[in-house]
Amino acid sequence: MSADSNDDAKDDGIYNRNSHPERREADRRGVDKPGDTDDAAPGRVRAAIRREIKADDDQNPGQPVGDGKPIIEVRDVYLAFDRPVLEGVSFVANEGETVAVVGESGTGKSTIIKLILRLLVADRGEVLILGKDIENLTYEQALEIRQHMGMVFQASALFDSLTVFDNVAYPLREHTKLTEDEIGQRVREKLRYVDLDPDEVTQLAPSELSGGMQKRVGVARGLAADPKIMLYDEPTSGLDPLTTGTITNLIMKLQRDLNVTSVVVTHDIRSAFRMSSKIALLHEHRIVFFGSPEEMAASDDKYIQTFLGGY
Amino acid sequence: MALLERINSGLRKKVFSLQEAFVLAWNAIRFIFARPFYREDVIQQMDAIGVQSLGIVVLTGFFTGMVLALQSAIQMQRFGATSYVGSLVTASMIRELGPVLAGLMVAGRVGSGIAAQLGSMRVTEQIDALNVMGTDPIKKLVTPRLIAALIMLPVLTVINDVAGIFGGNVIAKFYLQLPSSLYWSTVWDQIASGGFILRVIPNDFIHGLFKPFVFGGIISLTACHFGLRTTGGTEGVGVATTRTVVTASILILVTDYFITQTLLALLPS
């Protein structure tokens, strides 16, 4: 029953027990290393990735890497339904970091988000959110911890019986004591933040919006209660390249302005390289790589190269 | 072996599903008394379940009353007992046909609607979204529908009964040429002949109101159960809808028998 069976003593880097020692070392070095490792990665794929990362350097100057305190820790998690889904998965997202979880379809990427939200409970291992072990929480306690998180769903998951305004206002009405005026102000502020005109969209039904606009309303709703953690499930799937860019920029803007910690599950490796501080690559139920985009691009690992080869 | 295993896993799924249904029912009932109360949702659902079902309930009640009067008149003419047609229509409508008909109509109209709505919410991740935003979907979606159905089904049944008795009156007046005053006096005689509880509440009314109350619970909980456990995309929504209507209808007819049996034992005329 107790939600505080955890303590800060656990925040000692155990989360990396499943990754290669050299990768942990690489993590500590961070993204601001000189580009010399790039020389070890010839080929068009890596050149393209380097260009992508460099192009975003100006837009994303204050990207904190590994310096903040751990906000999300997944430690040696095992999960199986009829067959294994995750085996010994560990990674950490520090304050202000964006961790992209990439991998082939059906490798359990979205399951990781469900574990973080405690919509699922791991068979073994720990998931710590803001230093609290969430595995042993009651249902009511889990609902409470979820209030610190904002989630953007693959299909937006806006409530189709409510207007855009009511959708964004939902978490505020549900969990805060704000007056309707204050809620109105906050909703308009969040809609403006995601580049939507409140006057145009607030009274529309979600079905009247385009896919990209729905996604942005989804982000605004996720942001409404000012969460410390944002989770994205395939935020760019099914969107055209331009809208994909807009959503990717929005995720980066959130990280830059609000210092939220984000986990992005995606198969869009291009966006992942642009927006993330770290990338976790899932393959056959395990994380086979966890490190910065540069390190991933520079890796000689055969599977990583094959995976990036599609990019 | 393979066959045995398949039967085993099939049975296990059924038992789990039944268990889930009971857990859902227990939580939905428990949340009636727990904060936060979603009053607006309850009112919205009372409108959807009750007010919007008025039309079909009045229509089916009226025509059932007419056909009852017509059929019984043909039989009664042989004994020269046509003046008792009001009694027969009243007894049938209040005790049996009113509750069952209203229940079946609402199961078809509202049960399918609830299952389809919750099923779509499930497959488009809106249920997950509720969970993620710290709202218990049972409290937000199931309990308001349960409360609304528990209140509105008895109301609809009373309206159904009245429409049926009026339908009988139309046939009595225009087909059997019975004066309305005679028809209505036999209606009251019939209600009184069932006996009273506490000297004022006719036993018939207890039968007639307790049944729809139970049916309201059956319809809303069955629909929410199948809706919330929808899988398999839009096709799954269709399956959930069909299962809801079939299961709720069967449950209504089966429980109707047992309630009648119990009430007859408890409240002898």
Coordinates of C-alpha atoms in Angstrom, one line a residue, chain A residues 117 119 139 143 146 151 153-155 157-160 170-171 174-175 221, chain B residues 30 38 117 121 124-126 128-137 140:
Chain A
L117 CA 1.9 5.4 -16.9
L119 CA -1.5 1.2 -17.2
Y139 CA -5.3 2.2 -8.5
L143 CA -4.4 8.0 -10.9
R146 CA -0.5 10.2 -13.6
M151 CA 0.3 12.1 -22.8
F153 CA -1.7 9.5 -28.1
Q154 CA -1.1 8.1 -31.6
A155 CA -4.6 8.7 -32.7
A157 CA -7.6 10.3 -28.5
L158 CA -9.5 13.5 -28.1
F159 CA -12.9 13.1 -26.5
D160 CA -15.2 13.3 -29.5
Y170 CA -10.7 18.5 -19.0
P171 CA -7.6 17.9 -16.9
E174 CA -10.9 17.3 -13.1
H175 CA -8.0 18.0 -10.9
R221 CA -4.4 18.9 -23.5
Chain B
R30 CA -19.7 1.5 -5.1
Y38 CA -20.5 13.6 -12.3
Q117 CA -20.0 4.6 -27.8
M121 CA -13.8 5.2 -27.1
T124 CA -9.6 5.2 -30.3
E125 CA -7.7 5.2 -26.9
Q126 CA -10.1 7.6 -25.3
D128 CA -6.8 5.2 -21.9
A129 CA -6.8 9.0 -22.2
L130 CA -9.2 9.2 -19.3
N131 CA -7.0 6.8 -17.2
V132 CA -3.9 8.8 -18.1
M133 CA -5.6 12.1 -17.0
G134 CA -6.3 10.6 -13.6
T135 CA -10.0 9.8 -14.1
D136 CA -11.5 6.5 -13.3
P137 CA -13.4 5.5 -16.5
K140 CA -16.9 8.8 -15.2

